[in-house]
Amino acid sequence: MLDGRLMPRDPLERPMTGNESLRFVEHLRQNNHLTKTTGNGELAEQGGGDRLQGQVSGKLWEHTDLSASEFADEAARFYDLERVSLQDMLSATAVVEPFSQRFLREMTVFPYRSVEAGAVLAVADPADNAARRAAEIVLGGDVTIKVGSFEDITVALNQRLGSEDAEAPGGETFQPREDDIESLRDLASGAPVVRAVNDLLEKAVELRASDIHIEPLHAGLAVRMRIDGLLRPVTAPAGVVPQAVISRIKIVASLNIAERRLPQDGSARLRAGRSDIDIRVAIMPTQHGESAVIRILPKDRGLLVIEKLGFSSADEAKIRRLLTLPHGMIVITGPTGSGKTTTLATVLSILNEPSRKILTIEDPVEYEIPGVNQSQIKPAIGLTFAAALRSFVRQDPDVIMVGEVRDSETAHVAVHAALTGHLVLTTLHTETAAAAVPRLLDLGVEGYLLRSTLRAVVAQRLVRQLCDRCKSPKTLTKTDLAEDPRFAALGFEAGETLRDPCGCERCGGTGYRGRLGVFEILELTNELRELIGEKTDGLKIDQTAIRAGMTTMLDDGLAKCRAGQTSPAEILRVTTVR
């Protein structure tokens, strides 16, 4: 006994059915599976004459030209036993607690229960009667023997033993034991897991994905990739332990693989296929394990030129004119993933001249712009947006970029920086351009300061761009307008020609490839400034700006539909009729 659990005699003293084992050796030799340097004498010597010792099937496998899976298939056929896969073992109810870890690992067996067969013992060595007898004693009855590969059983043991030890009997969660962590680290550094993670990254780069979502299920992993703004399921890695995949991602991002209870964030710079990429990794504990989201930032994303963003000629001229202002604040708004950072980086590249000093504080630094002094926040040591801003004003900058205004303190410092002669660029999370004004007031910025500093608000969304290779023309008829009232709601008329997504090999059958922005630019005029006060009505600001000639995101999107760049369905997906 060991810790109250069964521990058999020394494995070298196990009684074995040597004749069966030797017949299996002969079977392998006759089928030319043994390597040329191996003979029966050598194998018999390892087994001590007519008995094969310890992990002799493991040694035997090393003397064959078979993979671990092929060896298990051959053993299952020879001994007339059912083969069990890794997925079957991982999805079954493990019964490892009554046994010692040493016994399970040295014998390379995995006990579990199934609905069909009851108590089952997955073995790598079918000739091992000692393991069968031990399982029958512990589990109290007959045990069905199935054959699993050495690698699969090791993987199943690594996962189940780790998870069993992570939970205390009283329900209190403990950190995994050091030997389990080292075993998991070894597993995560093994070729199958490394190859699986590398393949995922390469596939993501190939599909132009911006994010990889790896989510644990009750048995296995679900993997989705965000391509052109929408999540698309992809095939999850097969034959590897889910926990080992997450651990490999942690290792790459320099995170603590022993910490499974708290969220973690990390980053790395690596090569996927032929591309150099930066990745940002976010780990989150969930009910069935840890999930990981990998943000992919290719290094070769092309030049940051304003023409690629999708501004209309009128809005582009307005942006360029606003950037000539010596001071004030320009805010870019939109939800997460709407392209605000790309727009900011493009604007900075326009301002980036030797005559200007530009400082940025970001979370994280997604675009590296030569000539711009870029910093990343580090809240753990007190480097927040607000703290960096206070230091920036003593660095004599001309332009300051704040990655995001998240709180009252950052909003106040940003407004005061704009008031003291700096051009401040920042982002905010609001639905429309006009909604940025009451949002800043809610953050505690005084109305008179906002009237003095706010120059413009740019609201934006990203829509999928129709694939140039397969998009097809569609002339609207009265029947189309009657069947789909959305066309009429958007202002389309019978006889107008739009473009429909079709799908081809280039766009992966979606009909879309790439994205472009739809924008609205709210420029603060004297009439609009008069509306800014303690009880500012965002709707009134919006209506006043539209009457003054502001092009809304909806109008900008409809113009892009008529130009054949996107579809009405995409515009309706990201904007609202107002």
C-alpha positions as a printed NumPy array, in Angstrom:
array([[  0.   ,   0.   ,   0.   ],
       [  1.116,   3.59 ,  -0.671],
       [ -0.864,   6.552,   0.744],
       [ -3.782,   4.17 ,   1.303],
       [ -3.778,   3.122,  -2.338],
       [ -2.779,  -0.122,  -3.973],
       [  0.907,  -0.486,  -4.797],
       [  1.862,  -3.894,  -6.249],
       [  5.173,  -5.638,  -5.913],
       [  8.191,  -4.411,  -7.789],
       [  7.291,  -4.439, -11.504],
       [ 10.323,  -6.598, -12.295],
       [  8.758,  -9.385, -10.236],
       [  5.431,  -9.412, -12.106],
       [  4.432, -12.87 , -13.403],
       [  4.134, -12.622, -17.167],
       [  2.834, -14.936, -19.862],
       [  6.163, -15.199, -21.548],
       [  5.036, -17.624, -24.243],
       [  2.434, -15.203, -25.526],
       [  4.944, -12.386, -25.487],
       [  7.516, -14.427, -27.377],
       [  4.884, -15.47 , -29.904],
       [  4.084, -11.782, -30.383],
       [  7.782, -11.103, -30.997],
       [  7.809, -13.887, -33.576],
       [  4.65 , -12.441, -35.157],
       [  6.334,  -9.058, -35.512],
       [  9.472, -10.656, -36.953],
       [  7.512, -12.636, -39.558],
       [  5.702,  -9.468, -40.614],
       [  9.018,  -7.595, -40.97 ],
       [  8.174,  -5.055, -38.248],
       [ 11.36 ,  -5.603, -36.243],
       [ 14.378,  -3.502, -37.127],
       [ 17.258,  -5.313, -38.805],
       [ 19.517,  -4.926, -35.768],
       [ 17.074,  -6.705, -33.476],
       [ 16.823, -10.451, -32.994],
       [ 14.807, -12.767, -30.792],
       [ 17.844, -13.46 , -28.627],
       [ 18.241,  -9.83 , -27.682],
       [ 14.556,  -9.525, -26.809],
       [ 14.565, -12.75 , -24.834],
       [ 17.645, -11.557, -22.955],
       [ 15.804,  -8.38 , -22.026],
       [ 12.97 , -10.469, -20.682],
       [ 15.135, -12.899, -18.728],
       [ 14.817, -16.038, -20.861],
       [ 11.196, -16.949, -21.443],
       [  9.818, -14.058, -19.349],
       [  9.553, -10.457, -20.501],
       [ 10.141,  -8.011, -17.722],
       [  8.658,  -4.664, -16.741],
       [  7.833,  -2.527, -19.704],
       [  9.075,  -5.054, -22.227],
       [  6.379,  -4.223, -24.736],
       [  7.605,  -0.672, -24.476],
       [ 11.136,  -1.868, -25.199],
       [  9.778,  -4.083, -27.949],
       [  8.011,  -1.129, -29.582],
       [ 11.358,   0.713, -29.644],
       [ 12.773,  -2.189, -31.656],
       [ 10.089,  -1.947, -34.355],
       [  9.493,   0.35 , -37.282],
       [  5.911,   0.993, -36.086],
       [  4.499,   4.157, -34.573],
       [  2.976,   3.885, -31.093],
       [ -0.503,   3.799, -32.627],
       [  0.448,   1.182, -35.233],
       [  2.084,  -0.958, -32.538],
       [ -1.12 ,  -0.821, -30.453],
       [ -3.177,  -1.805, -33.522],
       [ -0.901,  -4.778, -34.114],
       [ -1.075,  -5.861, -30.445],
       [ -4.881,  -5.567, -30.388],
       [ -5.161,  -7.775, -33.476],
       [ -2.703, -10.365, -32.166],
       [ -4.323, -10.666, -28.717],
       [ -7.861, -10.307, -30.159],
       [ -8.71 ,  -7.323, -27.954],
       [-10.614,  -4.129, -28.619],
       [ -8.598,  -1.004, -29.432],
       [ -9.27 ,   2.201, -27.43 ],
       [ -8.477,   5.692, -28.711],
       [ -7.198,   8.695, -26.797],
       [-10.511,  10.481, -27.301],
       [-12.394,   7.535, -25.779],
       [-10.155,   7.595, -22.713],
       [-10.4  ,  11.364, -22.257],
       [-14.193,  11.374, -22.575],
       [-14.691,   8.446, -20.164],
       [-14.936,   8.592, -16.367],
       [-11.41 ,   7.959, -15.093],
       [-10.919,   5.707, -12.031],
       [ -7.378,   6.647, -11.071],
       [ -7.859,   7.687,  -7.443],
       [ -7.67 ,   4.164,  -5.873],
       [ -4.316,   3.503,  -7.554],
       [ -0.941,   5.067,  -6.894],
       [  0.514,   7.237,  -9.632],
       [  3.657,   5.121,  -9.635],
       [  1.674,   1.954, -10.396],
       [ -0.314,   3.56 , -13.248],
       [  2.718,   5.149, -14.852],
       [  5.085,   2.191, -14.511],
       [  2.491,  -0.287, -15.775],
       [  1.267,   2.17 , -18.433],
       [ -2.397,   1.415, -17.734],
       [ -5.448,   3.684, -17.581],
       [ -8.508,   2.49 , -15.587],
       [-11.912,   3.988, -16.405],
       [-15.605,   3.179, -16.551],
       [-17.818,   3.147, -19.627],
       [-21.568,   2.699, -20.039],
       [-21.175,  -0.252, -22.399],
       [-18.322,  -2.217, -20.821],
       [-18.357,  -1.161, -17.157],
       [-14.882,  -1.232, -15.588],
       [-12.21 ,  -1.022, -18.297],
       [ -8.424,  -1.157, -18.114],
       [ -6.603,   0.317, -21.079],
       [ -3.212,  -1.39 , -21.318],
       [ -0.211,  -0.936, -23.561],
       [  1.032,  -4.477, -22.79 ],
       [ -1.796,  -7.033, -23.203],
       [  0.443,  -9.831, -21.889],
       [  0.575,  -8.2  , -18.444],
       [ -1.705, -10.256, -16.196],
       [ -0.494,  -8.526, -13.014],
       [ -2.063,  -5.215, -14.003],
       [ -5.365,  -6.968, -14.798],
       [ -5.412,  -8.745, -11.399],
       [ -4.561,  -5.525,  -9.538],
       [ -7.404,  -3.676, -11.286],
       [ -9.88 ,  -6.483, -10.47 ],
       [ -8.908,  -6.354,  -6.784],
       [ -9.185,  -2.583,  -6.539],
       [-12.354,  -2.179,  -8.634],
       [-14.032,  -5.234,  -7.156],
       [-14.993,  -7.397, -10.118],
       [-14.228,  -8.323, -13.671],
       [-12.377,  -5.771, -15.755],
       [-12.538,  -5.466, -19.532],
       [ -9.097,  -5.192, -21.129],
       [ -8.613,  -2.876, -24.091],
       [ -5.419,  -1.896, -25.882],
       [ -4.216,   1.693, -26.026],
       [ -0.972,   3.051, -27.376],
       [  1.839,   3.954, -25.002],
       [  1.602,   7.611, -26.028],
       [ -2.194,   7.79 , -25.65 ],
       [ -2.207,   6.179, -22.211],
       [  0.598,   8.488, -21.063],
       [ -1.33 ,  11.498, -22.341],
       [ -4.529,  10.36 , -20.592],
       [ -2.666,   9.743, -17.332],
       [ -0.962,  13.135, -17.483],
       [ -4.299,  14.871, -17.852],
       [ -6.365,  12.864, -15.388],
       [ -3.756,  12.616, -12.666],
       [ -3.12 ,  16.341, -12.92 ],
       [ -6.807,  17.218, -12.67 ],
       [ -7.389,  14.75 ,  -9.844],
       [ -4.624,  16.273,  -7.757],
       [ -5.685,  19.844,  -8.415],
       [ -8.881,  19.503,  -6.35 ],
       [ -8.765,  18.837,  -2.641],
       [-11.271,  16.489,  -0.977],
       [-12.928,  19.375,   0.832],
       [-13.462,  21.339,  -2.378],
       [-10.563,  23.742,  -1.839],
       [ -8.533,  24.349,  -4.981],
       [ -4.783,  23.812,  -4.723],
       [ -1.964,  24.561,  -7.088],
       [ -0.866,  21.463,  -9.065],
       [  1.979,  19.498,  -7.554],
       [  5.464,  20.153,  -8.829],
       [  5.875,  16.71 , -10.422],
       [  2.574,  17.152, -12.312],
       [  3.666,  20.569, -13.552],
       [  6.953,  19.18 , -14.798],
       [  5.133,  16.321, -16.506],
       [  2.757,  18.81 , -18.157],
       [  5.691,  21.013, -19.15 ],
       [  7.404,  18.03 , -20.784],
       [  4.187,  17.094, -22.562],
       [  3.66 ,  20.676, -23.777],
       [  7.212,  20.739, -25.118],
       [  6.783,  17.458, -26.993],
       [  6.734,  17.352, -30.767],
       [  2.983,  16.574, -31.203],
       [  1.829,  19.524, -29.08 ],
       [  4.404,  21.947, -30.484],
       [  3.412,  20.932, -34.005],
       [ -0.312,  21.318, -33.197],
       [  0.108,  24.882, -31.888],
       [  2.39 ,  25.848, -34.771],
       [ -0.128,  24.458, -37.263],
       [ -2.892,  26.536, -35.665],
       [ -0.833,  29.724, -35.951],
       [  0.158,  28.998, -39.537],
       [ -3.444,  28.268, -40.485],
       [ -4.562,  31.52 , -38.864],
       [ -1.99 ,  33.511, -40.837],
       [ -2.972,  31.697, -44.025],
       [ -6.669,  32.52 , -43.461],
       [ -5.859,  36.144, -42.478],
       [ -7.427,  35.602, -39.047],
       [ -7.139,  38.339, -36.444],
       [ -7.82 ,  36.07 , -33.452],
       [ -7.742,  32.397, -32.476],
       [-10.258,  31.289, -29.827],
       [ -9.348,  27.999, -28.115],
       [-12.105,  26.867, -25.765],
       [-12.204,  23.743, -23.544],
       [-15.172,  21.405, -23.757],
       [-16.082,  18.463, -21.53 ],
       [-13.99 ,  16.282, -23.832],
       [-11.552,  18.052, -26.116],
       [-11.199,  21.554, -27.519],
       [-13.223,  23.831, -29.78 ],
       [-11.227,  26.175, -32.003],
       [-12.591,  29.176, -33.872],
       [-10.828,  31.889, -35.835],
       [-12.048,  35.442, -36.39 ],
       [-11.756,  36.105, -40.105],
       [-12.894,  39.445, -41.512],
       [-14.611,  40.166, -38.211],
       [-16.665,  36.966, -37.913],
       [-15.814,  33.783, -36.022],
       [-15.404,  30.653, -38.118],
       [-15.032,  27.131, -36.606],
       [-11.912,  25.212, -37.634],
       [-10.729,  21.683, -36.9  ],
       [ -9.259,  21.331, -33.416],
       [ -5.893,  19.593, -32.898],
       [ -6.383,  15.825, -32.697],
       [ -4.485,  13.341, -30.542],
       [ -3.147,  15.884, -28.063],
       [ -4.226,  16.704, -24.517],
       [ -6.251,  19.963, -24.378],
       [ -4.413,  21.052, -21.243],
       [ -1.08 ,  20.52 , -22.989],
       [ -2.153,  22.793, -25.871],
       [ -3.045,  25.584, -23.435],
       [  0.215,  24.985, -21.549],
       [  2.185,  25.249, -24.806],
       [  0.528,  28.593, -25.547],
       [  1.417,  29.746, -22.024],
       [  5.042,  28.714, -22.505],
       [  5.247,  30.626, -25.803],
       [  3.773,  33.734, -24.148],
       [  6.045,  33.422, -21.075],
       [  3.135,  32.772, -18.693],
       [  2.966,  30.604, -15.568],
       [  1.687,  27.152, -16.535],
       [  1.197,  26.248, -12.862],
       [ -1.386,  29.018, -12.402],
       [ -4.772,  27.703, -13.521],
       [ -7.078,  29.704, -11.259],
       [ -6.496,  33.288, -12.399],
       [ -6.588,  35.057, -15.786],
       [ -3.196,  35.748, -17.381],
       [ -2.056,  37.968, -20.239],
       [  1.153,  37.632, -22.231],
       [  2.763,  38.276, -25.582],
       [  5.405,  36.924, -27.922],
       [  7.103,  37.59 , -31.221],
       [  7.527,  34.542, -33.435],
       [  7.465,  33.201, -36.961],
       [  4.474,  31.336, -38.401],
       [  5.159,  29.843, -41.804],
       [  6.762,  32.61 , -43.82 ],
       [  5.384,  35.462, -41.718],
       [  6.77 ,  37.244, -38.678],
       [  3.97 ,  37.933, -36.209],
       [  3.373,  39.42 , -32.79 ],
       [  0.791,  37.64 , -30.65 ],
       [ -1.12 ,  38.762, -27.577],
       [ -2.38 ,  35.893, -25.403],
       [ -5.256,  36.078, -22.902],
       [ -5.9  ,  33.035, -20.67 ],
       [ -9.19 ,  32.703, -18.754],
       [-10.249,  29.895, -16.351],
       [-13.614,  28.34 , -17.318],
       [-15.804,  25.486, -16.125],
       [-14.01 ,  22.807, -18.167],
       [-10.492,  24.232, -18.029],
       [ -8.653,  27.24 , -19.365],
       [ -9.568,  29.039, -22.571],
       [ -7.1  ,  31.026, -24.645],
       [ -7.562,  33.884, -27.078],
       [ -4.605,  34.684, -29.314],
       [ -4.61 ,  38.063, -31.056],
       [ -2.42 ,  37.931, -34.17 ],
       [ -0.609,  41.074, -35.274],
       [  1.323,  40.491, -38.524],
       [  4.488,  42.549, -38.826],
       [  4.079,  43.005, -42.577],
       [  0.587,  44.565, -42.623],
       [  1.538,  47.016, -45.328],
       [  1.939,  50.77 , -45.282],
       [ -0.397,  52.833, -43.136],
       [ -1.989,  55.002, -45.814],
       [ -5.289,  56.794, -45.344],
       [ -6.549,  55.763, -48.783],
       [ -6.782,  52.128, -47.607],
       [ -9.086,  52.902, -44.677],
       [-12.163,  53.644, -46.787],
       [-12.77 ,  57.352, -46.134],
       [-14.876,  59.138, -48.743],
       [-13.083,  61.969, -50.523],
       [-15.01 ,  64.573, -48.487],
       [-14.27 ,  62.874, -45.135],
       [-10.611,  62.372, -46.045],
       [-10.258,  66.067, -46.824],
       [-11.912,  66.88 , -43.492],
       [ -9.519,  64.573, -41.595],
       [ -6.448,  66.051, -43.259],
       [ -7.633,  69.563, -42.407],
       [ -8.256,  68.63 , -38.758],
       [ -4.735,  67.24 , -38.475],
       [ -3.268,  70.639, -39.305],
       [ -4.696,  72.073, -36.058],
       [ -1.953,  73.029, -33.555],
       [ -3.87 ,  71.815, -30.493],
       [ -7.152,  70.318, -29.331],
       [ -8.569,  66.812, -28.996],
       [ -9.723,  64.423, -31.722],
       [-11.608,  61.343, -30.527],
       [-12.174,  58.114, -32.482],
       [-15.105,  56.019, -31.276],
       [-16.522,  52.571, -31.917],
       [-16.855,  49.153, -30.277],
       [-13.989,  46.711, -29.78 ],
       [-12.684,  45.432, -33.111],
       [-13.961,  48.359, -35.178],
       [-10.519,  49.421, -36.407],
       [ -9.938,  52.409, -34.11 ],
       [ -6.285,  51.512, -33.485],
       [ -5.567,  51.179, -37.216],
       [ -7.139,  54.585, -37.884],
       [ -5.125,  56.156, -35.065],
       [ -1.898,  54.606, -36.327],
       [ -2.622,  55.844, -39.856],
       [ -3.302,  59.349, -38.57 ],
       [ -0.029,  59.264, -36.631],
       [  1.856,  58.207, -39.765],
       [  0.466,  61.303, -41.514],
       [  1.604,  63.526, -38.619],
       [  4.958,  61.773, -38.326],
       [  7.446,  64.371, -39.522],
       [ 10.879,  65.338, -38.194],
       [  9.463,  68.702, -37.097],
       [  6.993,  67.041, -34.69 ],
       [  7.587,  65.09 , -31.51 ],
       [  4.935,  62.398, -31.055],
       [  4.416,  60.406, -27.877],
       [  1.967,  57.503, -27.448],
       [  0.744,  55.434, -24.527],
       [ -1.03 ,  52.266, -25.671],
       [ -2.351,  48.904, -24.469],
       [ -0.737,  47.183, -26.264],
       [  1.513,  48.723, -28.924],
       [  0.039,  47.115, -32.026],
       [  1.721,  49.149, -34.775],
       [  5.371,  50.117, -34.508],
       [  5.892,  53.452, -36.261],
       [  9.526,  54.541, -36.761],
       [ 10.111,  58.041, -35.426],
       [  7.26 ,  57.885, -32.888],
       [  7.995,  57.4  , -29.181],
       [  5.62 ,  54.591, -28.204],
       [  5.018,  53.284, -24.669],
       [  2.861,  50.489, -23.277],
       [  0.922,  50.726, -20.029],
       [  2.021,  48.547, -17.105],
       [ -0.614,  48.877, -14.365],
       [  1.269,  46.484, -12.07 ],
       [  3.992,  49.098, -11.581],
       [  1.724,  52.139, -11.759],
       [  2.251,  53.062, -15.405],
       [ -1.353,  53.838, -16.344],
       [ -2.726,  56.01 , -19.143],
       [ -3.161,  58.914, -16.706],
       [  0.313,  58.515, -15.156],
       [  1.974,  58.408, -18.578],
       [  0.028,  61.466, -19.735],
       [  1.267,  63.494, -16.775],
       [  4.846,  62.636, -17.696],
       [  4.232,  63.299, -21.396],
       [  3.454,  66.976, -20.925],
       [  6.958,  67.425, -19.445],
       [  8.535,  65.808, -22.531],
       [  7.711,  68.79 , -24.786],
       [  5.611,  66.829, -27.322],
       [  3.623,  68.279, -30.222],
       [  1.238,  65.322, -30.549],
       [  0.054,  62.929, -27.84 ],
       [ -1.828,  59.722, -28.542],
       [ -3.708,  57.979, -25.71 ],
       [ -4.788,  54.453, -26.576],
       [ -8.123,  54.736, -24.769],
       [ -9.944,  57.009, -22.332],
       [-11.262,  54.517, -19.793],
       [-11.76 ,  56.538, -16.628],
       [-12.301,  60.008, -15.231],
       [ -8.643,  60.57 , -14.374],
       [ -7.431,  59.825, -17.915],
       [-10.185,  61.996, -19.407],
       [ -9.233,  64.976, -17.238],
       [ -5.51 ,  64.713, -17.971],
       [ -6.153,  64.32 , -21.715],
       [ -8.414,  67.377, -21.832],
       [ -5.887,  69.478, -19.898],
       [ -3.1  ,  68.345, -22.232],
       [ -5.198,  69.525, -25.19 ],
       [ -5.884,  72.784, -23.355],
       [ -2.169,  73.465, -22.838],
       [ -1.195,  73.419, -26.503],
       [ -0.985,  69.773, -27.538],
       [ -2.838,  67.882, -30.25 ],
       [ -4.338,  64.906, -28.4  ],
       [ -5.637,  61.815, -30.219],
       [ -7.559,  59.156, -28.341],
       [-10.325,  56.549, -28.541],
       [-13.607,  56.059, -26.701],
       [-16.263,  53.344, -26.691],
       [-19.546,  54.875, -27.915],
       [-22.144,  53.921, -30.53 ],
       [-22.122,  57.19 , -32.483],
       [-19.918,  60.237, -32.858],
       [-22.431,  62.472, -31.048],
       [-22.585,  60.074, -28.075],
       [-18.921,  60.835, -27.298],
       [-19.889,  64.253, -25.919],
       [-22.227,  63.071, -23.117],
       [-19.832,  60.178, -22.443],
       [-16.954,  62.568, -21.732],
       [-19.25 ,  64.676, -19.558],
       [-20.231,  61.507, -17.642],
       [-16.522,  60.928, -17.013],
       [-16.425,  64.255, -15.187],
       [-15.011,  66.588, -17.836],
       [-16.451,  70.071, -17.348],
       [-18.606,  71.372, -20.175],
       [-16.604,  74.57 , -20.65 ],
       [-13.365,  72.589, -21.003],
       [-14.936,  70.26 , -23.558],
       [-16.224,  73.22 , -25.586],
       [-12.686,  74.625, -25.639],
       [-10.755,  71.466, -26.5  ],
       [-12.884,  68.998, -28.491],
       [-12.282,  69.485, -32.213],
       [-13.885,  66.434, -33.8  ],
       [-15.21 ,  62.912, -33.193],
       [-14.766,  60.125, -35.752],
       [-17.11 ,  57.147, -35.364],
       [-16.414,  54.001, -37.356],
       [-17.296,  50.371, -38.015],
       [-15.701,  47.683, -40.162],
       [-17.678,  45.884, -42.858],
       [-16.592,  42.938, -44.936],
       [-15.52 ,  43.8  , -48.452],
       [-17.003,  41.853, -51.345],
       [-14.584,  39.491, -53.06 ],
       [-13.494,  41.138, -56.312],
       [-13.203,  37.773, -58.033],
       [-16.707,  36.403, -57.468],
       [-19.106,  39.248, -56.599],
       [-22.019,  39.402, -59.027],
       [-24.301,  42.303, -60.086],
       [-27.912,  42.32 , -58.925],
       [-30.483,  44.763, -60.274],
       [-33.221,  45.416, -57.742],
       [-36.787,  44.842, -58.865],
       [-40.092,  45.816, -57.28 ],
       [-40.444,  42.193, -56.224],
       [-37.104,  42.368, -54.363],
       [-38.248,  45.506, -52.535],
       [-41.55 ,  43.869, -51.597],
       [-39.954,  40.616, -50.398],
       [-37.194,  42.293, -48.398],
       [-38.366,  45.535, -46.746],
       [-34.793,  46.256, -45.645],
       [-33.962,  47.522, -49.134],
       [-36.716,  50.123, -48.969],
       [-35.758,  51.039, -45.385],
       [-32.232,  51.738, -46.59 ],
       [-33.523,  53.941, -49.419],
       [-32.799,  51.656, -52.359],
       [-35.111,  51.853, -55.346],
       [-36.107,  49.477, -58.117],
       [-33.636,  49.561, -61.001],
       [-30.553,  50.166, -58.827],
       [-27.676,  47.723, -59.356],
       [-25.897,  46.336, -56.319],
       [-23.378,  43.507, -55.863],
       [-24.095,  40.163, -54.205],
       [-21.574,  37.832, -52.484],
       [-21.192,  34.513, -54.319],
       [-18.194,  32.605, -52.956],
       [-15.095,  31.163, -54.581],
       [-11.82 ,  29.498, -53.646],
       [-10.072,  32.825, -53.078],
       [-12.573,  33.989, -50.429],
       [-13.114,  30.561, -48.886],
       [-16.68 ,  30.374, -50.157],
       [-17.875,  33.347, -48.073],
       [-18.149,  35.919, -50.874],
       [-16.106,  38.399, -48.835],
       [-12.396,  39.067, -48.583],
       [-10.915,  41.842, -46.472],
       [-12.602,  44.696, -44.637],
       [-13.046,  48.438, -45.005],
       [-14.374,  51.135, -42.73 ],
       [-17.61 ,  53.088, -42.714],
       [-17.277,  56.457, -40.978],
       [-18.996,  59.556, -39.699],
       [-17.035,  62.654, -38.739],
       [-18.602,  65.077, -36.281],
       [-16.727,  68.371, -36.505],
       [-17.442,  70.742, -33.641],
       [-18.924,  73.972, -34.999],
       [-19.989,  76.98 , -32.926],
       [-23.601,  75.795, -33.137],
       [-22.68 ,  72.382, -31.763],
       [-20.486,  73.828, -29.004],
       [-23.463,  75.774, -27.697],
       [-25.265,  72.475, -27.123],
       [-22.538,  71.191, -24.771],
       [-23.548,  71.682, -21.162],
       [-24.389,  69.825, -17.984],
       [-27.46 ,  68.18 , -19.57 ],
       [-26.188,  67.63 , -23.071],
       [-28.549,  65.655, -25.307],
       [-26.548,  63.403, -27.641],
       [-29.548,  62.943, -29.941],
       [-29.921,  66.714, -30.374],
       [-26.211,  67.024, -31.211],
       [-26.6  ,  64.201, -33.728],
       [-29.611,  65.787, -35.427],
       [-27.958,  69.197, -35.554],
       [-24.79 ,  67.73 , -37.091],
       [-26.805,  65.858, -39.744],
       [-28.697,  69.029, -40.663],
       [-25.328,  70.754, -40.992],
       [-24.21 ,  68.145, -43.524],
       [-22.556,  65.337, -41.531],
       [-22.483,  62.032, -43.426],
       [-23.604,  59.275, -41.066],
       [-22.068,  55.812, -40.975],
       [-25.256,  54.478, -42.556],
       [-25.047,  56.949, -45.445],
       [-21.345,  56.19 , -45.912],
       [-22.108,  52.463, -45.956],
       [-24.903,  52.845, -48.499],
       [-22.545,  54.774, -50.767],
       [-20.088,  51.868, -50.533],
       [-22.923,  49.445, -51.404],
       [-23.79 ,  51.428, -54.51 ],
       [-20.089,  51.465, -55.419],
       [-20.032,  47.648, -55.274],
       [-17.612,  47.477, -52.35 ],
       [-19.892,  45.744, -49.829],
       [-23.426,  44.413, -49.441],
       [-26.557,  45.827, -47.741],
       [-26.495,  42.884, -45.301],
       [-23.07 ,  44.003, -44.049],
       [-24.228,  47.602, -43.551],
       [-27.255,  46.444, -41.58 ],
       [-25.012,  44.181, -39.495],
       [-22.877,  47.017, -38.143],
       [-25.065,  50.146, -38.277],
       [-28.552,  51.233, -37.246],
       [-31.098,  53.286, -39.158],
       [-31.608,  56.642, -37.459]])
